[in-house]
Amino acid sequence: MTEASPVLPPRADALAMIAAATPPLPAAELRTLDNECARFVFRGREAAIGPAGEACGVALPRARGAYGEVRNRRAIWLGPDEWLLIAAGEAPEGIAAAIEAATAGVPHSLVDVSHRQLCIEVSGPAAATVLAAGCPLDLSPAAFPVGTATRTVLAKAEIVLARTGPDVFHIEVWRSFSAYVWHYLDEARREFRAG
Amino acid sequence: MLLIACPYCGESRPEAEFRYGGEAHLARTPDSLDDDGWTGFLYARGNPKGLHFERWRHIHGCGRFFNAVRHTVTDKFVTTYPAGEGRPDLSSPEFAEKVAEASR
Ligand SMILES: [Zn+2]
């Protein structure tokens, strides 16, 4: 019988432990989202893009900026031939099989990155200000409206940033950077802590 | 922070998302087959004081390599264009104002 090490929990649990120990701050709330998500990076040229979107249930957006979303599935433009597909609460196998069937015989790549990264949500009236402590993009509603997503940087970590509401941002970040990003944002929002 | 216009994203983005990629338009030719030519191809670079054709990569954005013309003294960009396109003709009227601005 194997027992979990009391010293070194898995990284995902490490972030959960950090999150649980972080006091709430409504001006810029931090939380980890349900990270039992299927995530893929899809790359392909013209012939593969349409079928992949159909199989995924979300048309792959063709230009930088707006992400596509249908129910729990989201397709984010990363580059001219590269997308991040996220299906919240789903296992990856069924989606992978559907996309593979739809793109059979057409050059493409589909990589399951479900466990490579996870999602941190920043929400509240100061969310954009807190993100601006480490993200060089213009996050004003005019330049980065609701429904926008892009790959960018937050301090020294690469992230995919999506604005899902006027005061709500999702940060997709690689697991090994997640504690760093969490602590960075927690530090940045200290000025909004009363007293 | 510099703002760099990525030709694939179609907008100016902060320099922190990019990585410099050295001189652009280096071509392997039959001249680079002997030792001297190969050494030159690998190591010899123009290093001009003035307008420089160079590669950049939007590594923390769309991931693409592209080319740019930048003034090495003022750090101002004249133009950016997709990888694979030839050198833009900077003597053409469309660039006159930008070249003057970048050299200022
Ligand atoms: Zn770009």
Short mmCIF file of N, CA, C and O in Angstrom, two decimals, chain A residues 43 64 77-82 136-137 143 150-153 158-159, chain B residues 1 3 8-11 13-14 16-17 58-64:
data_model
loop_
_atom_site.label_atom_id
_atom_site.label_comp_id
_atom_site.label_asym_id
_atom_site.label_seq_id
_atom_site.Cartn_x
_atom_site.Cartn_y
_atom_site.Cartn_z
N ARG A 43 -2.92 22.44 -33.92
CA ARG A 43 -2.26 23.20 -34.99
C ARG A 43 -2.60 22.56 -36.32
O ARG A 43 -2.61 21.33 -36.44
N ARG A 64 -6.68 37.12 -34.31
CA ARG A 64 -6.27 37.40 -32.94
C ARG A 64 -7.40 38.11 -32.19
O ARG A 64 -8.14 38.88 -32.78
N TRP A 77 -7.59 31.64 -30.06
CA TRP A 77 -6.57 31.83 -31.09
C TRP A 77 -5.23 32.12 -30.41
O TRP A 77 -5.11 33.06 -29.64
N LEU A 78 -4.22 31.29 -30.71
CA LEU A 78 -2.89 31.56 -30.16
C LEU A 78 -1.97 32.11 -31.23
O LEU A 78 -1.09 32.93 -30.96
N GLY A 79 -2.13 31.63 -32.46
CA GLY A 79 -1.32 32.06 -33.58
C GLY A 79 -2.07 31.73 -34.86
O GLY A 79 -3.15 31.13 -34.80
N PRO A 80 -1.49 32.09 -36.02
CA PRO A 80 -2.22 31.89 -37.29
C PRO A 80 -2.61 30.43 -37.56
O PRO A 80 -3.55 30.18 -38.31
N ASP A 81 -1.90 29.48 -36.96
CA ASP A 81 -2.27 28.08 -37.17
C ASP A 81 -2.31 27.32 -35.84
O ASP A 81 -2.10 26.12 -35.79
N GLU A 82 -2.59 28.04 -34.75
CA GLU A 82 -2.47 27.42 -33.43
C GLU A 82 -3.60 27.88 -32.52
O GLU A 82 -3.87 29.08 -32.41
N PRO A 136 2.05 43.53 -19.41
CA PRO A 136 2.28 44.80 -20.12
C PRO A 136 1.20 45.19 -21.10
O PRO A 136 1.27 46.25 -21.71
N LEU A 137 0.16 44.37 -21.28
CA LEU A 137 -0.90 44.72 -22.23
C LEU A 137 -1.78 45.83 -21.68
O LEU A 137 -1.89 46.02 -20.47
N ALA A 143 -9.50 48.41 -25.11
CA ALA A 143 -8.44 47.68 -25.80
C ALA A 143 -8.53 46.17 -25.59
O ALA A 143 -8.08 45.40 -26.43
N THR A 150 -5.63 36.15 -25.27
CA THR A 150 -4.35 36.14 -25.99
C THR A 150 -3.27 35.50 -25.13
O THR A 150 -3.37 35.48 -23.91
N ARG A 151 -2.26 35.01 -25.80
CA ARG A 151 -1.05 34.60 -25.08
C ARG A 151 -0.27 35.86 -24.78
O ARG A 151 -0.17 36.75 -25.60
N THR A 152 0.28 35.95 -23.57
CA THR A 152 1.08 37.12 -23.20
C THR A 152 1.98 36.73 -22.04
O THR A 152 2.24 35.54 -21.84
N VAL A 153 2.48 37.71 -21.32
CA VAL A 153 3.32 37.41 -20.16
C VAL A 153 2.71 38.05 -18.91
O VAL A 153 2.01 39.06 -18.98
N GLU A 158 4.86 32.93 -18.80
CA GLU A 158 3.99 33.03 -19.97
C GLU A 158 2.60 32.55 -19.56
O GLU A 158 2.46 31.53 -18.90
N ILE A 159 1.58 33.31 -19.99
CA ILE A 159 0.20 32.94 -19.66
C ILE A 159 -0.67 33.09 -20.90
O ILE A 159 -0.27 33.70 -21.88
N MET B 1 8.82 51.07 -22.46
CA MET B 1 8.90 49.79 -23.20
C MET B 1 8.53 50.02 -24.67
O MET B 1 7.59 50.73 -24.97
N LEU B 3 6.92 49.41 -28.24
CA LEU B 3 5.76 48.71 -28.81
C LEU B 3 6.15 48.26 -30.21
O LEU B 3 6.67 49.05 -31.01
N TYR B 8 1.48 39.45 -37.79
CA TYR B 8 0.51 38.35 -37.71
C TYR B 8 -0.64 38.69 -36.76
O TYR B 8 -1.78 38.29 -37.00
N CYS B 9 -0.32 39.42 -35.69
CA CYS B 9 -1.37 39.81 -34.75
C CYS B 9 -2.09 41.06 -35.24
O CYS B 9 -3.20 41.35 -34.81
N GLY B 10 -1.42 41.83 -36.13
CA GLY B 10 -2.06 43.02 -36.68
C GLY B 10 -2.21 44.14 -35.68
O GLY B 10 -3.09 44.98 -35.81
N GLU B 11 -1.35 44.17 -34.67
CA GLU B 11 -1.40 45.27 -33.71
C GLU B 11 -0.05 45.40 -33.02
O GLU B 11 0.78 44.50 -33.07
N ARG B 13 2.35 45.42 -29.92
CA ARG B 13 2.35 44.72 -28.64
C ARG B 13 3.63 45.06 -27.88
O ARG B 13 4.63 45.41 -28.47
N PRO B 14 3.59 44.89 -26.54
CA PRO B 14 4.75 45.28 -25.73
C PRO B 14 5.98 44.40 -26.02
O PRO B 14 5.87 43.20 -26.26
N ALA B 16 8.09 43.09 -24.22
CA ALA B 16 8.33 41.94 -23.35
C ALA B 16 7.80 40.65 -23.95
O ALA B 16 8.20 39.56 -23.54
N GLU B 17 6.88 40.75 -24.90
CA GLU B 17 6.34 39.53 -25.53
C GLU B 17 7.24 39.01 -26.66
O GLU B 17 6.96 37.96 -27.22
N HIS B 58 7.55 36.82 -32.03
CA HIS B 58 6.51 37.16 -31.06
C HIS B 58 6.27 35.94 -30.18
O HIS B 58 5.21 35.32 -30.20
N ILE B 59 7.31 35.62 -29.40
CA ILE B 59 7.35 34.30 -28.76
C ILE B 59 6.27 34.15 -27.70
O ILE B 59 5.72 33.06 -27.52
N HIS B 60 5.96 35.21 -26.96
CA HIS B 60 4.90 35.13 -25.94
C HIS B 60 3.58 35.69 -26.47
O HIS B 60 2.75 36.21 -25.71
N GLY B 61 3.40 35.65 -27.79
CA GLY B 61 2.14 36.08 -28.39
C GLY B 61 1.74 35.00 -29.38
O GLY B 61 1.41 33.89 -29.00
N CYS B 62 1.81 35.33 -30.67
CA CYS B 62 1.38 34.36 -31.67
C CYS B 62 2.47 33.35 -32.00
O CYS B 62 2.21 32.40 -32.74
N GLY B 63 3.68 33.56 -31.47
CA GLY B 63 4.74 32.57 -31.66
C GLY B 63 5.51 32.70 -32.96
O GLY B 63 6.45 31.94 -33.19
N ARG B 64 5.13 33.64 -33.82
CA ARG B 64 5.69 33.73 -35.17
C ARG B 64 7.00 34.51 -35.25
O ARG B 64 7.16 35.52 -34.58
#
